[in-house]
Amino acid sequence: MPTLSEIEKLIPQLNPRRYTKLLKMKEIPELVTFLHPDETILRITPALLPEGVRNGIFIATNTRCFFLYKGGFFSEIFFELILYDKISSVEFNMSIGQLVIYTVSKKIEFQGIIKEELRDLCDFISSQAHKKSEPAAAPASVDTGNDMIAQLERLSHLKEQGAITEEEFIVAKKKLLGM
């Protein structure tokens, strides 16, 4: 799991146009608690979730994408998880900086993404979703028992926090256990 300083060093490489804005965002320190040990941030951008007008950050990793934002009376952190294997299609509207992700169960819209990032982000998410929908090959190595327990505990913690639904928990747990 990357540290905050590692994330802060990575951001200018991933988003050279808006890294100063990203580094000032209150959600950045929270990333450390939401990333899995084997997870790598591959895309990151400020975005707006029009539903409820929530400003935050959109993150695409090697395993999933999600939207983090702070809100509420006590500045709680909220987490909108989008698993690649649940994505059915991805669209974008360049003129308004809109990214639309269609999952098995819902449509999620993001706005405020600059044109120079939008097409790349859409293509990246589409390719990851396509990879995850293909039948998986046999794993090259088996996770150690301790690593699997840690990942199961993390899933359980995310479910308890409301970051993932019961259905997402069950799917992720089955995937982790190879079922």
PDB file of C-alpha atoms in Angstrom:
ATOM      1  CA  MET A   1       0.000   0.000   0.000  1.00  0.00           C
ATOM      2  CA  PRO A   2       1.545   3.333  -0.979  1.00  0.00           C
ATOM      3  CA  THR A   3       2.200   6.011   1.595  1.00  0.00           C
ATOM      4  CA  LEU A   4       0.873   9.551   1.336  1.00  0.00           C
ATOM      5  CA  SER A   5       4.282  10.869   0.268  1.00  0.00           C
ATOM      6  CA  GLU A   6       4.496   8.214  -2.478  1.00  0.00           C
ATOM      7  CA  ILE A   7       1.040   9.213  -3.718  1.00  0.00           C
ATOM      8  CA  GLU A   8       1.989  12.906  -3.655  1.00  0.00           C
ATOM      9  CA  LYS A   9       5.120  12.153  -5.737  1.00  0.00           C
ATOM     10  CA  LEU A  10       3.087  10.082  -8.216  1.00  0.00           C
ATOM     11  CA  ILE A  11       0.355  12.671  -8.861  1.00  0.00           C
ATOM     12  CA  PRO A  12       2.487  15.103 -10.974  1.00  0.00           C
ATOM     13  CA  GLN A  13       3.479  12.173 -13.212  1.00  0.00           C
ATOM     14  CA  LEU A  14      -0.099  10.980 -13.654  1.00  0.00           C
ATOM     15  CA  ASN A  15      -1.720  14.374 -14.092  1.00  0.00           C
ATOM     16  CA  PRO A  16       0.826  17.068 -14.976  1.00  0.00           C
ATOM     17  CA  ARG A  17      -1.889  19.584 -15.978  1.00  0.00           C
ATOM     18  CA  ARG A  18      -3.765  19.597 -12.696  1.00  0.00           C
ATOM     19  CA  TYR A  19      -1.380  18.188 -10.122  1.00  0.00           C
ATOM     20  CA  THR A  20      -1.275  21.410  -8.069  1.00  0.00           C
ATOM     21  CA  LYS A  21      -5.055  21.353  -7.710  1.00  0.00           C
ATOM     22  CA  LEU A  22      -5.017  17.633  -6.877  1.00  0.00           C
ATOM     23  CA  LEU A  23      -2.351  18.006  -4.196  1.00  0.00           C
ATOM     24  CA  LYS A  24      -4.496  20.641  -2.440  1.00  0.00           C
ATOM     25  CA  MET A  25      -7.634  18.474  -2.433  1.00  0.00           C
ATOM     26  CA  LYS A  26      -8.757  17.229   0.971  1.00  0.00           C
ATOM     27  CA  GLU A  27      -9.414  13.714  -0.387  1.00  0.00           C
ATOM     28  CA  ILE A  28      -5.751  12.992  -1.242  1.00  0.00           C
ATOM     29  CA  PRO A  29      -4.692  12.009   2.314  1.00  0.00           C
ATOM     30  CA  GLU A  30      -7.677   9.631   2.453  1.00  0.00           C
ATOM     31  CA  LEU A  31      -6.390   7.633  -0.532  1.00  0.00           C
ATOM     32  CA  VAL A  32      -3.954   5.766   1.697  1.00  0.00           C
ATOM     33  CA  THR A  33      -6.815   4.068   3.551  1.00  0.00           C
ATOM     34  CA  PHE A  34      -8.716   3.094   0.407  1.00  0.00           C
ATOM     35  CA  LEU A  35      -5.935   1.522  -1.653  1.00  0.00           C
ATOM     36  CA  HIS A  36      -5.242  -2.195  -1.453  1.00  0.00           C
ATOM     37  CA  PRO A  37      -1.662  -3.407  -0.878  1.00  0.00           C
ATOM     38  CA  ASP A  38      -1.310  -4.626  -4.492  1.00  0.00           C
ATOM     39  CA  GLU A  39      -3.129  -1.661  -6.036  1.00  0.00           C
ATOM     40  CA  THR A  40      -1.452   0.955  -8.230  1.00  0.00           C
ATOM     41  CA  ILE A  41      -2.986   4.303  -9.171  1.00  0.00           C
ATOM     42  CA  LEU A  42      -2.854   4.631 -12.969  1.00  0.00           C
ATOM     43  CA  ARG A  43      -5.148   7.624 -13.557  1.00  0.00           C
ATOM     44  CA  ILE A  44      -6.295  10.389 -11.210  1.00  0.00           C
ATOM     45  CA  THR A  45      -8.263  13.555 -11.876  1.00  0.00           C
ATOM     46  CA  PRO A  46     -10.508  16.046 -10.094  1.00  0.00           C
ATOM     47  CA  ALA A  47     -14.127  15.454 -11.039  1.00  0.00           C
ATOM     48  CA  LEU A  48     -17.660  16.366 -10.123  1.00  0.00           C
ATOM     49  CA  LEU A  49     -20.389  13.852  -9.372  1.00  0.00           C
ATOM     50  CA  PRO A  50     -23.458  15.843 -10.501  1.00  0.00           C
ATOM     51  CA  GLU A  51     -25.794  13.708  -8.402  1.00  0.00           C
ATOM     52  CA  GLY A  52     -25.808  15.843  -5.266  1.00  0.00           C
ATOM     53  CA  VAL A  53     -23.071  18.100  -6.707  1.00  0.00           C
ATOM     54  CA  ARG A  54     -20.075  16.453  -5.085  1.00  0.00           C
ATOM     55  CA  ASN A  55     -16.529  17.581  -5.902  1.00  0.00           C
ATOM     56  CA  GLY A  56     -13.835  14.994  -5.397  1.00  0.00           C
ATOM     57  CA  ILE A  57     -11.256  12.848  -7.139  1.00  0.00           C
ATOM     58  CA  PHE A  58     -11.722  10.081  -9.661  1.00  0.00           C
ATOM     59  CA  ILE A  59      -9.115   7.329  -9.411  1.00  0.00           C
ATOM     60  CA  ALA A  60      -8.505   4.461 -11.821  1.00  0.00           C
ATOM     61  CA  THR A  61      -6.188   1.739 -10.585  1.00  0.00           C
ATOM     62  CA  ASN A  62      -4.956  -1.563 -11.925  1.00  0.00           C
ATOM     63  CA  THR A  63      -7.895  -3.324 -10.210  1.00  0.00           C
ATOM     64  CA  ARG A  64     -10.857  -0.902 -10.044  1.00  0.00           C
ATOM     65  CA  CYS A  65     -11.905   2.717 -10.239  1.00  0.00           C
ATOM     66  CA  PHE A  66     -13.567   4.834  -7.606  1.00  0.00           C
ATOM     67  CA  PHE A  67     -14.616   8.351  -6.692  1.00  0.00           C
ATOM     68  CA  LEU A  68     -13.695   9.865  -3.314  1.00  0.00           C
ATOM     69  CA  TYR A  69     -15.286  12.988  -1.915  1.00  0.00           C
ATOM     70  CA  LYS A  70     -15.696  14.646   1.446  1.00  0.00           C
ATOM     71  CA  GLY A  71     -19.027  15.974   2.548  1.00  0.00           C
ATOM     72  CA  GLY A  72     -21.631  16.094   5.227  1.00  0.00           C
ATOM     73  CA  PHE A  73     -21.613  18.036   8.455  1.00  0.00           C
ATOM     74  CA  PHE A  74     -18.478  16.313   9.799  1.00  0.00           C
ATOM     75  CA  SER A  75     -16.615  16.198   6.462  1.00  0.00           C
ATOM     76  CA  GLU A  76     -17.011  12.455   6.228  1.00  0.00           C
ATOM     77  CA  ILE A  77     -15.320  10.660   3.368  1.00  0.00           C
ATOM     78  CA  PHE A  78     -17.578   8.997   0.794  1.00  0.00           C
ATOM     79  CA  PHE A  79     -16.534   6.311  -1.625  1.00  0.00           C
ATOM     80  CA  GLU A  80     -18.210   5.391  -4.930  1.00  0.00           C
ATOM     81  CA  LEU A  81     -16.732   2.069  -6.075  1.00  0.00           C
ATOM     82  CA  ILE A  82     -16.843   0.914  -9.689  1.00  0.00           C
ATOM     83  CA  LEU A  83     -15.498  -2.572 -10.346  1.00  0.00           C
ATOM     84  CA  TYR A  84     -14.127  -3.077 -13.856  1.00  0.00           C
ATOM     85  CA  ASP A  85     -15.900  -6.408 -14.278  1.00  0.00           C
ATOM     86  CA  LYS A  86     -19.257  -4.688 -13.610  1.00  0.00           C
ATOM     87  CA  ILE A  87     -18.769  -2.037 -16.321  1.00  0.00           C
ATOM     88  CA  SER A  88     -20.847  -2.644 -19.423  1.00  0.00           C
ATOM     89  CA  SER A  89     -19.846   0.485 -21.369  1.00  0.00           C
ATOM     90  CA  VAL A  90     -18.139   3.863 -21.077  1.00  0.00           C
ATOM     91  CA  GLU A  91     -18.978   7.085 -22.935  1.00  0.00           C
ATOM     92  CA  PHE A  92     -17.740  10.635 -22.895  1.00  0.00           C
ATOM     93  CA  ASN A  93     -18.908  14.040 -24.048  1.00  0.00           C
ATOM     94  CA  MET A  94     -15.883  16.153 -24.887  1.00  0.00           C
ATOM     95  CA  SER A  95     -17.773  19.464 -25.056  1.00  0.00           C
ATOM     96  CA  ILE A  96     -18.860  19.348 -21.401  1.00  0.00           C
ATOM     97  CA  GLY A  97     -16.063  17.180 -19.946  1.00  0.00           C
ATOM     98  CA  GLN A  98     -18.456  14.398 -19.051  1.00  0.00           C
ATOM     99  CA  LEU A  99     -17.571  10.744 -18.430  1.00  0.00           C
ATOM    100  CA  VAL A 100     -20.455   8.275 -18.208  1.00  0.00           C
ATOM    101  CA  ILE A 101     -19.900   4.763 -16.876  1.00  0.00           C
ATOM    102  CA  TYR A 102     -22.654   2.196 -17.299  1.00  0.00           C
ATOM    103  CA  THR A 103     -22.478  -0.734 -14.908  1.00  0.00           C
ATOM    104  CA  VAL A 104     -24.654  -3.789 -14.632  1.00  0.00           C
ATOM    105  CA  SER A 105     -26.969  -1.956 -12.240  1.00  0.00           C
ATOM    106  CA  LYS A 106     -26.599   1.787 -12.785  1.00  0.00           C
ATOM    107  CA  LYS A 107     -25.347   4.768 -14.760  1.00  0.00           C
ATOM    108  CA  ILE A 108     -22.732   7.005 -13.116  1.00  0.00           C
ATOM    109  CA  GLU A 109     -21.907  10.436 -14.544  1.00  0.00           C
ATOM    110  CA  PHE A 110     -18.836  12.509 -13.809  1.00  0.00           C
ATOM    111  CA  GLN A 111     -18.241  16.050 -15.022  1.00  0.00           C
ATOM    112  CA  GLY A 112     -15.480  18.624 -14.944  1.00  0.00           C
ATOM    113  CA  ILE A 113     -12.840  16.394 -16.509  1.00  0.00           C
ATOM    114  CA  ILE A 114     -10.620  18.395 -18.859  1.00  0.00           C
ATOM    115  CA  LYS A 115     -10.625  17.469 -22.538  1.00  0.00           C
ATOM    116  CA  GLU A 116      -6.964  16.456 -22.603  1.00  0.00           C
ATOM    117  CA  GLU A 117      -7.641  13.753 -19.987  1.00  0.00           C
ATOM    118  CA  LEU A 118     -11.125  12.648 -20.956  1.00  0.00           C
ATOM    119  CA  ARG A 119     -10.483  10.476 -24.012  1.00  0.00           C
ATOM    120  CA  ASP A 120      -7.499   8.753 -22.383  1.00  0.00           C
ATOM    121  CA  LEU A 121      -9.471   8.090 -19.204  1.00  0.00           C
ATOM    122  CA  CYS A 122     -12.419   6.689 -21.159  1.00  0.00           C
ATOM    123  CA  ASP A 123     -10.150   4.458 -23.257  1.00  0.00           C
ATOM    124  CA  PHE A 124      -8.290   3.238 -20.173  1.00  0.00           C
ATOM    125  CA  ILE A 125     -11.471   2.330 -18.275  1.00  0.00           C
ATOM    126  CA  SER A 126     -12.927   0.621 -21.351  1.00  0.00           C
ATOM    127  CA  SER A 127      -9.783  -1.472 -21.843  1.00  0.00           C
ATOM    128  CA  GLN A 128      -9.684  -2.463 -18.155  1.00  0.00           C
ATOM    129  CA  ALA A 129     -13.370  -3.409 -18.236  1.00  0.00           C
ATOM    130  CA  HIS A 130     -12.772  -5.483 -21.363  1.00  0.00           C
ATOM    131  CA  LYS A 131      -9.809  -7.286 -19.744  1.00  0.00           C
ATOM    132  CA  LYS A 132     -11.824  -8.083 -16.631  1.00  0.00           C
ATOM    133  CA  SER A 133     -14.719  -9.456 -18.653  1.00  0.00           C
ATOM    134  CA  GLU A 134     -12.452 -11.988 -20.396  1.00  0.00           C
ATOM    135  CA  PRO A 135     -12.062 -15.404 -18.757  1.00  0.00           C
ATOM    136  CA  ALA A 136      -9.189 -15.270 -16.314  1.00  0.00           C
ATOM    137  CA  ALA A 137      -6.145 -17.450 -16.762  1.00  0.00           C
ATOM    138  CA  ALA A 138      -4.886 -19.567 -13.895  1.00  0.00           C
ATOM    139  CA  PRO A 139      -3.056 -17.403 -11.368  1.00  0.00           C
ATOM    140  CA  ALA A 140       0.731 -17.402 -11.686  1.00  0.00           C
ATOM    141  CA  SER A 141       1.148 -17.677  -7.940  1.00  0.00           C
ATOM    142  CA  VAL A 142      -1.115 -18.395  -5.012  1.00  0.00           C
ATOM    143  CA  ASP A 143      -1.606 -15.707  -2.360  1.00  0.00           C
ATOM    144  CA  THR A 144      -0.297 -16.536   1.063  1.00  0.00           C
ATOM    145  CA  GLY A 145      -2.875 -17.192   3.753  1.00  0.00           C
ATOM    146  CA  ASN A 146      -1.925 -14.032   5.651  1.00  0.00           C
ATOM    147  CA  ASP A 147      -2.339 -11.842   2.561  1.00  0.00           C
ATOM    148  CA  MET A 148      -5.760 -13.343   1.830  1.00  0.00           C
ATOM    149  CA  ILE A 149      -6.883 -12.820   5.425  1.00  0.00           C
ATOM    150  CA  ALA A 150      -5.747  -9.186   5.277  1.00  0.00           C
ATOM    151  CA  GLN A 151      -7.662  -8.661   2.035  1.00  0.00           C
ATOM    152  CA  LEU A 152     -10.800 -10.298   3.471  1.00  0.00           C
ATOM    153  CA  GLU A 153     -10.544  -8.073   6.555  1.00  0.00           C
ATOM    154  CA  ARG A 154     -10.178  -5.007   4.321  1.00  0.00           C
ATOM    155  CA  LEU A 155     -13.270  -6.015   2.314  1.00  0.00           C
ATOM    156  CA  SER A 156     -15.225  -6.508   5.522  1.00  0.00           C
ATOM    157  CA  HIS A 157     -14.085  -3.098   6.783  1.00  0.00           C
ATOM    158  CA  LEU A 158     -15.156  -1.410   3.517  1.00  0.00           C
ATOM    159  CA  LYS A 159     -18.568  -3.084   3.772  1.00  0.00           C
ATOM    160  CA  GLU A 160     -18.984  -1.961   7.397  1.00  0.00           C
ATOM    161  CA  GLN A 161     -18.095   1.628   6.407  1.00  0.00           C
ATOM    162  CA  GLY A 162     -20.676   1.510   3.635  1.00  0.00           C
ATOM    163  CA  ALA A 163     -18.001   1.969   0.967  1.00  0.00           C
ATOM    164  CA  ILE A 164     -19.184  -1.173  -0.808  1.00  0.00           C
ATOM    165  CA  THR A 165     -22.565  -2.861  -0.869  1.00  0.00           C
ATOM    166  CA  GLU A 166     -23.303  -6.366   0.387  1.00  0.00           C
ATOM    167  CA  GLU A 167     -23.474  -7.544  -3.243  1.00  0.00           C
ATOM    168  CA  GLU A 168     -20.101  -5.969  -4.085  1.00  0.00           C
ATOM    169  CA  PHE A 169     -18.654  -7.540  -0.929  1.00  0.00           C
ATOM    170  CA  ILE A 170     -19.875 -11.011  -1.900  1.00  0.00           C
ATOM    171  CA  VAL A 171     -18.572 -10.664  -5.470  1.00  0.00           C
ATOM    172  CA  ALA A 172     -15.160  -9.420  -4.303  1.00  0.00           C
ATOM    173  CA  LYS A 173     -14.945 -12.126  -1.637  1.00  0.00           C
ATOM    174  CA  LYS A 174     -15.752 -14.883  -4.140  1.00  0.00           C
ATOM    175  CA  LYS A 175     -13.210 -13.449  -6.550  1.00  0.00           C
ATOM    176  CA  LEU A 176     -10.557 -13.338  -3.824  1.00  0.00           C
ATOM    177  CA  LEU A 177     -11.305 -16.922  -2.810  1.00  0.00           C
ATOM    178  CA  GLY A 178     -11.246 -18.090  -6.428  1.00  0.00           C
ATOM    179  CA  MET A 179     -14.888 -19.156  -6.463  1.00  0.00           C
TER     180      MET A 179
END
